[in-house]
C-alpha positions as YAML, in Angstrom:
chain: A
units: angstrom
residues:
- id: 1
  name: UNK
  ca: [-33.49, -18.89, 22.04]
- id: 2
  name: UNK
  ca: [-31.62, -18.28, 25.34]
- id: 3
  name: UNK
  ca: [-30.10, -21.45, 27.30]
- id: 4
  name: UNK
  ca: [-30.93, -19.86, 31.04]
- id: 5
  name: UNK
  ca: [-32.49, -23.87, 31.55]
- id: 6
  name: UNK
  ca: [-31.68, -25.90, 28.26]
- id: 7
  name: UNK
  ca: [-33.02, -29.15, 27.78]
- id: 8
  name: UNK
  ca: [-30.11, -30.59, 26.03]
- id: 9
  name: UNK
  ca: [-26.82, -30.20, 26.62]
- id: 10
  name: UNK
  ca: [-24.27, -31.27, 24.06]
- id: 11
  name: UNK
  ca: [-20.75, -31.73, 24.97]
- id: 12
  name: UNK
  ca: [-17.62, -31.51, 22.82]
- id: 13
  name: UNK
  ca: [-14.22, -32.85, 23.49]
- id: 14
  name: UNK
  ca: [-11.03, -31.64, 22.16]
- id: 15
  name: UNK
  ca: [-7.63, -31.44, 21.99]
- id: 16
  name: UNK
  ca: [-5.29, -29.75, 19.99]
- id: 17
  name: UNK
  ca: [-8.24, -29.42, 17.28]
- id: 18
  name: UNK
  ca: [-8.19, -25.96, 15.73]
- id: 19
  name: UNK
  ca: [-7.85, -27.53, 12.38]
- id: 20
  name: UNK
  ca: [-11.52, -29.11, 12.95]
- id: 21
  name: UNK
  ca: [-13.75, -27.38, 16.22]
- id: 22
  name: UNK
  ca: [-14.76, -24.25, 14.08]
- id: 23
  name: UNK
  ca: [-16.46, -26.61, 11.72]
- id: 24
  name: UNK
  ca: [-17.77, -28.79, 14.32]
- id: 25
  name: UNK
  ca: [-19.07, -26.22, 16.72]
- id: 26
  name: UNK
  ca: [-20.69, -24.22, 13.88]
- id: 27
  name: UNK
  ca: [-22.21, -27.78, 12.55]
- id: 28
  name: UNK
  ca: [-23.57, -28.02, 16.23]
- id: 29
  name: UNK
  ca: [-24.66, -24.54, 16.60]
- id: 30
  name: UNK
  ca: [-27.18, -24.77, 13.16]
- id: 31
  name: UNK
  ca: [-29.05, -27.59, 14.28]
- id: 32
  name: UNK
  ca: [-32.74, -26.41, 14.21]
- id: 33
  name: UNK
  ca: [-34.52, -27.92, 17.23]
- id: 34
  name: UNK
  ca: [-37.91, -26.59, 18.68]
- id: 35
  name: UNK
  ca: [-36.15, -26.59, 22.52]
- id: 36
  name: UNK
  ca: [-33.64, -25.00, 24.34]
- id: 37
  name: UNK
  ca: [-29.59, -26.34, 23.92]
- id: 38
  name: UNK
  ca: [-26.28, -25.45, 25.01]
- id: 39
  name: UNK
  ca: [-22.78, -26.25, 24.33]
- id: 40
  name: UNK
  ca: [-20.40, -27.39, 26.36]
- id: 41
  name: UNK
  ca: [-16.58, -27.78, 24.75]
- id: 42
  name: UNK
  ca: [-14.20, -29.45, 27.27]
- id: 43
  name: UNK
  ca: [-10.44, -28.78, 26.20]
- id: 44
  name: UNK
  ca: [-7.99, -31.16, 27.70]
- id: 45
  name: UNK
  ca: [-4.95, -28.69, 27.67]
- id: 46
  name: UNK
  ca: [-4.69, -27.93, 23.85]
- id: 47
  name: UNK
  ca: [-1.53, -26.32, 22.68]
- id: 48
  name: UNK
  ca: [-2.66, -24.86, 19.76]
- id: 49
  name: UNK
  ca: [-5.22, -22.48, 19.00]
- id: 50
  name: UNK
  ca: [-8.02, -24.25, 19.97]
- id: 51
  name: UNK
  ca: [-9.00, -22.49, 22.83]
- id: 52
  name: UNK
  ca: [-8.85, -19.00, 20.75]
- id: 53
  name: UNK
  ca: [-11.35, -20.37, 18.02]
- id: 54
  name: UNK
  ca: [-14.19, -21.62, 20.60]
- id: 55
  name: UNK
  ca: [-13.13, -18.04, 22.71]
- id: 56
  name: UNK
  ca: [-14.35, -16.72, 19.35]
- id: 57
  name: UNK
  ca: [-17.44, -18.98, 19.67]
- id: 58
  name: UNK
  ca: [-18.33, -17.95, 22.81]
- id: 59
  name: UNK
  ca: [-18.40, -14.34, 22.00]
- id: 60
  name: UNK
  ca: [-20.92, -14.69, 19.16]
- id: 61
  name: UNK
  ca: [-23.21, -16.96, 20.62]
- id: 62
  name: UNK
  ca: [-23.01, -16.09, 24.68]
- id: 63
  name: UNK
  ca: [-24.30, -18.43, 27.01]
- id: 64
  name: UNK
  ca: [-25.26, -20.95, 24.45]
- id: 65
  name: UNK
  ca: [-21.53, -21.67, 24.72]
- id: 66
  name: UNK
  ca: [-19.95, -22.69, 27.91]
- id: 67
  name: UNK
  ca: [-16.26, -24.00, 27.72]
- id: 68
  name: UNK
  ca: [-14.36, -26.04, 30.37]
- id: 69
  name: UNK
  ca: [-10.50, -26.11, 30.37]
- id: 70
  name: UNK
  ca: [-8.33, -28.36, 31.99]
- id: 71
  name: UNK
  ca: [-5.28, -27.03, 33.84]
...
């Protein structure tokens, strides 16, 4: 399934979640739907290792995956 012009677009908020996003993210990701979806995971400035686990995320599953970081 590729997400060039996804129907649905989920978003995720988090901060400071590493504990938790893996699990949520991969909950997200196995949803089986008959149309096109991406992810979007807005970090608000984490200062753990968020970032580094959805990084992870968005190497194995590409453009499904899009992540927005606050400066």
């Amino acid at each position: 399934m590729s997400s060039a012009n996804p129907l649905l677009s989920v978003l995720c908020l988090t901060y400071n979640h590493e504990a938790f996003v893996a699990e949520t993210l991969e909950s997200i990701l196995a949803q089986d739907v008959s149309f096109e979806f991406e992810v979007i995971v807005a970090d608000d400035c984490s200062t753990d290792g968020s970032v580094a686990v959805i990084e992870g995320f968005r190497q194995r599953f590409g453009d499904r995956l899009r992540l927005l970081r606050t400066e």
